[in-house]
Coordinates of C-alpha atoms in Angstrom, one line a residue:
M1 CA -35.2 -76.5 63.4
D2 CA -38.7 -75.9 61.0
E3 CA -38.1 -72.7 58.4
F4 CA -39.2 -69.3 60.2
H5 CA -42.3 -68.7 58.9
R6 CA -41.2 -65.0 57.3
I7 CA -38.1 -67.2 56.0
K8 CA -40.5 -69.5 54.1
R9 CA -42.8 -67.4 52.2
L10 CA -39.4 -66.0 50.7
P11 CA -38.3 -67.8 47.4
P12 CA -34.8 -68.6 47.2
Y13 CA -33.2 -64.8 46.5
V14 CA -32.0 -65.9 42.6
F15 CA -29.4 -63.0 42.6
E16 CA -27.1 -63.9 45.1
E17 CA -27.0 -67.6 43.1
V18 CA -25.4 -65.2 40.1
N19 CA -23.2 -63.1 43.2
R20 CA -21.7 -66.9 43.6
A21 CA -20.9 -67.7 40.0
K22 CA -19.2 -64.1 39.6
A23 CA -17.0 -64.9 43.2
K24 CA -16.1 -67.6 41.7
A25 CA -15.3 -67.0 38.4
R26 CA -12.5 -63.7 39.9
A27 CA -11.2 -65.8 42.5
G28 CA -10.2 -67.7 38.9
G29 CA -9.0 -64.4 38.0
A30 CA -11.3 -64.0 35.7
D31 CA -12.3 -59.9 34.7
I32 CA -15.6 -59.7 35.0
V33 CA -17.9 -56.7 33.6
D34 CA -20.4 -56.5 36.4
L35 CA -23.8 -55.1 34.6
G36 CA -25.9 -57.1 36.7
M37 CA -26.7 -54.5 40.4
G38 CA -28.5 -51.2 39.4
N39 CA -25.3 -49.4 42.2
P40 CA -24.5 -46.0 40.4
D41 CA -20.0 -46.5 40.2
L42 CA -20.8 -42.4 39.5
A43 CA -19.6 -40.1 42.1
A44 CA -21.9 -38.4 44.7
P45 CA -21.7 -34.7 44.2
P46 CA -18.5 -32.3 45.9
H47 CA -20.9 -29.9 47.4
V48 CA -23.3 -32.8 49.2
V49 CA -19.9 -34.7 50.0
A50 CA -18.0 -31.9 52.4
K51 CA -21.5 -30.3 53.9
L52 CA -21.9 -34.1 54.8
C53 CA -17.8 -33.5 56.5
E54 CA -18.8 -30.0 57.4
T55 CA -21.6 -31.5 59.9
A56 CA -20.0 -34.5 61.5
G57 CA -18.3 -34.3 64.2
K58 CA -20.7 -31.0 65.0
P59 CA -22.2 -31.4 68.4
R60 CA -25.6 -32.7 68.6
T61 CA -25.1 -33.3 65.3
D62 CA -23.7 -37.4 66.7
R63 CA -27.9 -37.4 68.7
Y64 CA -30.7 -39.4 68.0
S65 CA -32.2 -38.2 64.7
A66 CA -36.0 -37.4 63.7
S67 CA -38.0 -41.2 62.4
K68 CA -39.2 -38.9 59.6
G69 CA -36.6 -36.4 59.2
I70 CA -35.2 -33.5 60.4
G71 CA -37.4 -30.3 58.9
G72 CA -35.5 -28.6 56.7
L73 CA -35.1 -32.0 54.6
R74 CA -38.9 -32.2 54.6
R75 CA -38.8 -29.4 53.4
A76 CA -36.7 -29.8 51.0
Q77 CA -38.3 -32.4 49.2
A78 CA -41.7 -30.5 49.0
A79 CA -39.7 -27.5 47.7
Y80 CA -38.2 -30.5 45.1
Y81 CA -42.3 -31.4 44.2
A82 CA -42.8 -28.1 43.2
R83 CA -40.9 -26.6 41.1
R84 CA -40.2 -30.3 39.9
F85 CA -43.5 -31.5 39.0
G86 CA -45.8 -28.1 40.7
V87 CA -47.4 -30.8 43.3
K88 CA -48.3 -28.6 46.7
L89 CA -46.9 -30.4 49.8
N90 CA -46.5 -30.0 53.1
P91 CA -44.0 -31.3 54.6
D92 CA -45.4 -31.8 58.2
T93 CA -47.6 -34.9 57.3
Q94 CA -46.7 -35.3 53.4
V95 CA -43.6 -35.6 53.7
V96 CA -41.0 -38.9 55.3
A97 CA -38.3 -38.9 55.0
T98 CA -36.8 -42.9 54.4
L99 CA -34.0 -45.1 54.2
G100 CA -34.2 -45.1 50.7
S101 CA -37.1 -46.3 49.1
K102 CA -37.1 -49.1 49.6
E103 CA -36.9 -49.4 53.1
G104 CA -40.2 -46.7 52.5
F105 CA -41.5 -49.1 50.8
A106 CA -41.5 -52.5 52.8
N107 CA -42.2 -49.9 56.6
M108 CA -45.8 -49.0 54.3
A109 CA -46.8 -52.3 53.4
Q110 CA -45.7 -53.0 57.1
A111 CA -48.6 -50.7 57.9
I112 CA -51.2 -51.1 55.9
T113 CA -51.8 -55.7 55.9
A114 CA -53.4 -57.7 57.1
P115 CA -53.3 -61.1 57.0
G116 CA -54.3 -62.6 53.2
D117 CA -55.5 -58.6 52.2
V118 CA -53.9 -58.7 48.2
V119 CA -52.4 -56.3 46.5
L120 CA -51.6 -56.4 43.0
V121 CA -48.4 -56.2 42.1
P122 CA -46.4 -56.0 38.0
N123 CA -44.5 -59.3 36.9
P124 CA -42.0 -58.4 36.9
S125 CA -41.4 -56.0 39.0
Y126 CA -38.5 -55.1 42.0
P127 CA -38.2 -57.4 44.5
I128 CA -39.6 -55.6 47.3
H129 CA -42.9 -54.4 45.8
A130 CA -43.9 -57.9 46.2
F131 CA -41.8 -58.7 48.9
G132 CA -43.3 -56.0 51.3
F133 CA -46.3 -57.9 51.0
L134 CA -45.1 -61.3 51.7
M135 CA -43.6 -60.3 54.9
A136 CA -45.9 -58.6 56.0
G137 CA -48.5 -61.3 55.7
G138 CA -50.0 -60.0 52.4
T139 CA -51.3 -61.8 48.8
I140 CA -49.0 -60.7 45.6
R141 CA -52.3 -61.1 42.2
S142 CA -49.7 -60.1 38.9
V143 CA -50.8 -57.6 36.6
P144 CA -48.7 -56.6 34.0
A145 CA -46.4 -54.1 34.0
E146 CA -46.4 -51.9 31.0
P147 CA -48.3 -49.1 30.9
T148 CA -51.0 -49.7 28.2
P149 CA -54.6 -49.5 28.2
A150 CA -54.9 -53.5 29.1
F151 CA -53.5 -53.2 32.1
F152 CA -56.4 -51.4 33.0
A153 CA -58.5 -54.9 32.4
H154 CA -56.4 -57.0 33.5
L155 CA -57.0 -54.9 37.5
E156 CA -60.7 -55.3 36.4
R157 CA -60.3 -58.8 36.3
A158 CA -58.1 -58.9 39.3
V159 CA -60.2 -56.9 41.3
V160 CA -63.4 -59.1 40.7
H161 CA -61.9 -62.1 40.4
S162 CA -59.8 -62.0 44.0
I163 CA -61.0 -62.9 47.7
P164 CA -60.8 -60.7 49.7
K165 CA -61.0 -57.4 47.9
P166 CA -57.4 -56.0 47.1
I167 CA -56.5 -53.6 49.2
A168 CA -53.6 -52.0 47.2
V169 CA -51.9 -51.9 43.9
V170 CA -47.9 -51.2 43.0
V171 CA -47.1 -48.6 39.8
C172 CA -43.2 -48.2 38.9
Y173 CA -42.7 -46.0 36.1
P174 CA -39.8 -45.2 34.4
A175 CA -39.8 -49.5 35.6
N176 CA -37.0 -51.7 37.2
P177 CA -36.9 -54.0 36.1
T178 CA -38.0 -52.9 32.4
A179 CA -38.1 -49.3 31.9
Y180 CA -41.4 -48.6 31.0
V181 CA -41.7 -45.4 31.6
A182 CA -46.0 -43.9 31.5
D183 CA -47.5 -40.5 31.0
L184 CA -50.4 -38.0 33.4
D185 CA -53.1 -40.0 31.0
F186 CA -52.5 -43.6 32.6
Y187 CA -52.3 -41.8 35.5
R188 CA -55.0 -39.7 35.5
D189 CA -57.2 -44.0 34.7
L190 CA -55.1 -45.4 37.8
V191 CA -56.3 -42.8 39.7
A192 CA -60.2 -42.7 38.4
F193 CA -59.9 -46.9 39.0
A194 CA -58.2 -46.6 42.6
K195 CA -61.1 -44.1 43.7
K196 CA -64.1 -46.6 42.1
H197 CA -63.0 -50.0 43.3
E198 CA -61.6 -48.4 46.3
L199 CA -57.6 -49.4 46.1
I200 CA -54.3 -47.8 47.6
V201 CA -51.6 -46.0 44.6
L202 CA -48.2 -46.5 45.6
S203 CA -46.3 -45.1 43.0
D204 CA -42.6 -45.9 42.8
L205 CA -40.7 -43.2 40.9
A206 CA -37.3 -44.0 42.1
Y207 CA -36.4 -42.7 39.1
S208 CA -37.7 -39.8 37.5
E209 CA -34.4 -37.8 37.2
V210 CA -32.9 -41.0 34.9
Y211 CA -34.5 -39.7 31.4
F212 CA -32.7 -39.3 27.9
D213 CA -35.4 -39.5 25.2
G214 CA -38.7 -36.9 25.3
A215 CA -40.4 -35.4 28.2
P216 CA -39.1 -35.9 32.1
P217 CA -41.5 -39.0 33.6
P218 CA -44.7 -37.2 35.3
S219 CA -44.9 -37.6 38.9
L220 CA -49.1 -39.8 40.0
L221 CA -49.6 -36.8 42.2
Q222 CA -49.9 -33.8 39.3
V223 CA -53.5 -36.2 38.7
P224 CA -55.9 -34.2 41.4
G225 CA -57.6 -36.0 43.2
A226 CA -54.7 -38.5 43.5
M227 CA -53.8 -37.6 47.2
D228 CA -57.0 -38.3 48.3
V229 CA -54.8 -41.9 47.9
A230 CA -52.1 -42.0 47.0
V231 CA -48.4 -42.4 48.0
E232 CA -45.1 -41.4 46.2
F233 CA -41.3 -42.7 46.8
T234 CA -38.4 -41.6 45.6
S235 CA -34.8 -42.0 45.6
M236 CA -31.6 -40.5 46.0
S237 CA -29.4 -42.9 45.4
K238 CA -29.9 -42.7 41.6
T239 CA -30.5 -38.9 41.0
F240 CA -27.1 -37.8 43.8
S241 CA -25.4 -40.7 42.4
M242 CA -25.9 -41.0 47.5
A243 CA -26.7 -45.6 46.9
G244 CA -24.8 -46.0 49.6
W245 CA -26.1 -42.9 51.7
R246 CA -29.9 -44.7 52.1
M247 CA -31.9 -41.6 51.4
G248 CA -35.0 -41.7 50.3
F249 CA -39.2 -39.9 50.7
A250 CA -42.3 -41.3 50.5
V251 CA -45.2 -38.2 49.5
G252 CA -48.3 -38.2 49.6
N253 CA -52.0 -39.5 51.6
E254 CA -51.7 -38.1 54.7
R255 CA -53.1 -40.3 56.5
L256 CA -51.4 -43.8 55.3
L257 CA -47.8 -41.1 55.7
A258 CA -48.9 -41.5 59.5
A259 CA -49.1 -44.8 59.5
L260 CA -45.3 -44.9 57.6
A261 CA -44.3 -42.4 60.4
R262 CA -45.5 -44.2 63.9
V263 CA -44.4 -47.9 62.1
K264 CA -40.2 -46.4 61.0
S265 CA -40.9 -44.6 64.8
Y266 CA -41.2 -48.5 67.1
L267 CA -38.2 -49.7 64.7
D268 CA -35.7 -46.3 64.0
Y269 CA -34.9 -43.2 64.9
G270 CA -33.4 -41.7 61.1
A271 CA -30.3 -41.1 58.9
F272 CA -28.0 -39.9 60.9
T273 CA -28.4 -36.2 61.1
P274 CA -25.4 -35.3 58.7
V275 CA -26.5 -37.1 55.7
Q276 CA -29.7 -35.4 56.1
V277 CA -28.2 -31.9 55.6
A278 CA -26.0 -33.1 53.0
A279 CA -29.4 -35.0 51.8
T280 CA -31.2 -30.8 52.5
A281 CA -28.0 -29.2 50.6
A282 CA -28.1 -32.0 47.4
L283 CA -32.3 -30.8 47.1
N284 CA -32.0 -26.8 47.5
G285 CA -28.4 -26.5 45.5
P286 CA -27.1 -27.0 42.7
Q287 CA -28.7 -29.2 40.5
D288 CA -26.1 -29.8 37.2
C289 CA -24.4 -32.6 38.5
I290 CA -28.3 -34.5 37.6
E291 CA -27.9 -32.6 33.9
E292 CA -24.4 -34.6 33.8
M293 CA -26.0 -38.0 35.8
R294 CA -28.0 -38.6 32.5
R295 CA -25.5 -37.7 30.0
T296 CA -23.2 -40.5 31.7
Y297 CA -26.1 -42.8 31.6
R298 CA -27.1 -41.6 27.7
K299 CA -23.5 -41.9 26.7
R300 CA -23.3 -46.2 28.2
R301 CA -26.6 -46.2 27.3
D302 CA -25.5 -45.6 23.0
V303 CA -23.3 -47.4 24.3
L304 CA -24.7 -50.5 24.5
V305 CA -26.8 -51.1 21.7
E306 CA -24.8 -50.4 19.5
S307 CA -21.2 -52.3 20.5
F308 CA -24.1 -55.4 21.7
G309 CA -26.2 -54.9 18.8
K310 CA -22.4 -55.7 16.4
A311 CA -21.8 -58.9 18.7
G312 CA -25.2 -60.0 17.9
W313 CA -27.2 -59.5 20.9
Q314 CA -30.3 -56.1 20.0
I315 CA -30.7 -54.7 23.2
P316 CA -34.8 -52.9 23.1
S317 CA -33.0 -49.2 23.4
P318 CA -34.3 -47.1 26.7
S319 CA -36.0 -43.6 27.1
A320 CA -35.0 -43.2 31.5
S321 CA -34.3 -45.6 34.4
M322 CA -30.8 -46.5 34.4
F323 CA -31.4 -50.5 33.1
A324 CA -32.2 -52.5 29.4
W325 CA -34.1 -54.5 29.6
V326 CA -33.1 -57.4 26.9
P327 CA -34.6 -60.2 25.4
I328 CA -32.1 -63.7 25.5
P329 CA -30.9 -64.0 22.4
E330 CA -34.1 -67.7 20.7
R331 CA -31.0 -69.9 20.0
F332 CA -30.8 -69.2 24.4
K333 CA -33.7 -68.9 25.1
P334 CA -34.5 -73.4 26.2
L335 CA -31.8 -72.2 29.3
G336 CA -33.8 -69.0 31.1
S337 CA -32.4 -66.0 32.3
L338 CA -30.8 -68.0 35.5
A339 CA -29.3 -70.2 33.5
F340 CA -27.9 -68.0 30.6
S341 CA -26.4 -65.3 32.9
K342 CA -24.9 -67.7 34.8
L343 CA -23.4 -69.2 31.0
L344 CA -22.6 -65.4 29.7
I345 CA -19.7 -65.7 33.6
E346 CA -18.5 -68.2 32.5
K347 CA -17.6 -67.7 28.8
A348 CA -17.9 -64.6 27.8
D349 CA -17.2 -62.1 31.7
V350 CA -20.1 -60.5 31.7
A351 CA -22.4 -60.6 34.7
V352 CA -26.6 -59.7 34.1
A353 CA -29.1 -59.8 36.3
P354 CA -31.7 -62.8 35.7
G355 CA -34.9 -61.7 34.4
I356 CA -36.9 -64.9 37.1
G357 CA -35.7 -62.2 40.0
F358 CA -38.5 -59.8 38.8
G359 CA -41.0 -62.5 38.6
E360 CA -41.7 -65.2 36.6
H361 CA -42.6 -63.1 33.8
G362 CA -39.7 -61.5 33.5
D363 CA -37.7 -65.4 32.6
D364 CA -37.4 -64.7 29.2
F365 CA -34.9 -61.1 30.0
V366 CA -31.8 -59.9 31.7
R367 CA -32.1 -57.0 32.8
V368 CA -28.0 -55.3 32.1
A369 CA -28.0 -51.6 34.6
L370 CA -25.6 -49.1 33.3
V371 CA -23.0 -49.0 35.8
E372 CA -19.5 -49.5 34.1
N373 CA -18.2 -46.7 31.8
E374 CA -17.8 -47.2 28.3
Q375 CA -14.8 -48.7 27.8
R376 CA -15.8 -51.4 30.1
I377 CA -18.9 -52.0 28.0
R378 CA -17.9 -52.5 25.1
Q379 CA -15.3 -54.8 26.3
A380 CA -18.6 -56.6 28.2
A381 CA -19.8 -56.8 23.8
R382 CA -16.7 -58.0 22.8
G383 CA -16.4 -61.0 24.9
I384 CA -20.5 -61.7 24.6
R385 CA -19.0 -61.4 20.3
K386 CA -17.1 -64.4 21.6
F387 CA -19.8 -66.5 23.3
F388 CA -22.0 -66.7 20.3
D389 CA -19.7 -66.8 18.0
N390 CA -18.4 -70.0 19.5
A391 CA -21.0 -71.3 21.4
E392 CA -22.6 -74.0 19.3
R393 CA -19.3 -76.1 19.1
T394 CA -18.7 -75.1 22.7
L395 CA -22.5 -76.0 24.4
H396 CA -23.9 -78.4 21.7
N397 CA -23.5 -81.4 24.0
V398 CA -24.3 -79.3 27.6
V399 CA -26.6 -76.9 27.7
P400 CA -30.9 -77.4 25.7
M401 CA -30.3 -74.7 23.0
A402 CA -32.5 -73.7 19.8
K403 CA -31.1 -74.0 16.9
A404 CA -29.1 -70.5 15.3
G405 CA -31.9 -69.2 13.7

């Protein structure tokens, strides 16, 4: 039987190969330190869990909910944007609750994409940024991930040379996987460019609260006029360690959000009402849990940089996000990121995410997630040091490696 049309448009999911290698190693008794998936290991705040339990089982809460989110939740998200970014949102027309930011992004792609439409997407980038549009019938043109002036030179070339003209550009800062951070000057230039070329801007701000050094990351919507062209996606997954709860938001341009809400109305009835009520409590309640989350990830980042550095692998220190974007050591680069990641599982008992899974421009890197405690990160560093120390002797007849420099 022939492959289905949309499935044919999707490349093999490289992370699944790493998952299989991980499962095989664990079945053999290995204690794998898993720094691969960005899956928070921290607990959701107790007052949020308590609100969920209090609400579940009450009359009416087991019924279908509102696809775009209950009113109280949308008002809470608007209040968050007001106090955090100074951005005023109408909760009735400029806020849509989504089943995580990933679902919101994919359904926005469905809402705005016609077959053959061109969308400008950073490379490397989180997979849904590209594949959401591919599944909707669009075409992807890659642009750089780093928010520098060169970004706009690439955008200009992409707009001039793409047929048909692109309809949208995607940005994600703090970035997954690269941990790049953008400032308001970059967003000002981006909004001006989008208006000049009649582009939609889709901003993924899932890591807005996971920052360690310097000023808090801004929102694109802080730029005057951004609301004319942009929608921004946020998530409670990392901010409140509620990844499995699947609660996120799309905010911004009313026309774009109306299109998203209409698509969603055909596809879902919204999140379970008690989850929405608990999410409202998270947004409206005490925020000290967010600072505690930041302290935890900051400590892990510092331990990662220090212990891996001593093991012989220099880690660029991320200023935000829950990831480090790490160059593969020079002698292992000929392997590529997928083979190197599988080798780390086999030889060091450490799992990371291969950079090729985020785009071909990521193949010289791996993504390391701060999802294990400090003791486990040090354990990973010990495994890596042992692997590196023995690599020349154990691998020279097995895999191609550059000479140790």
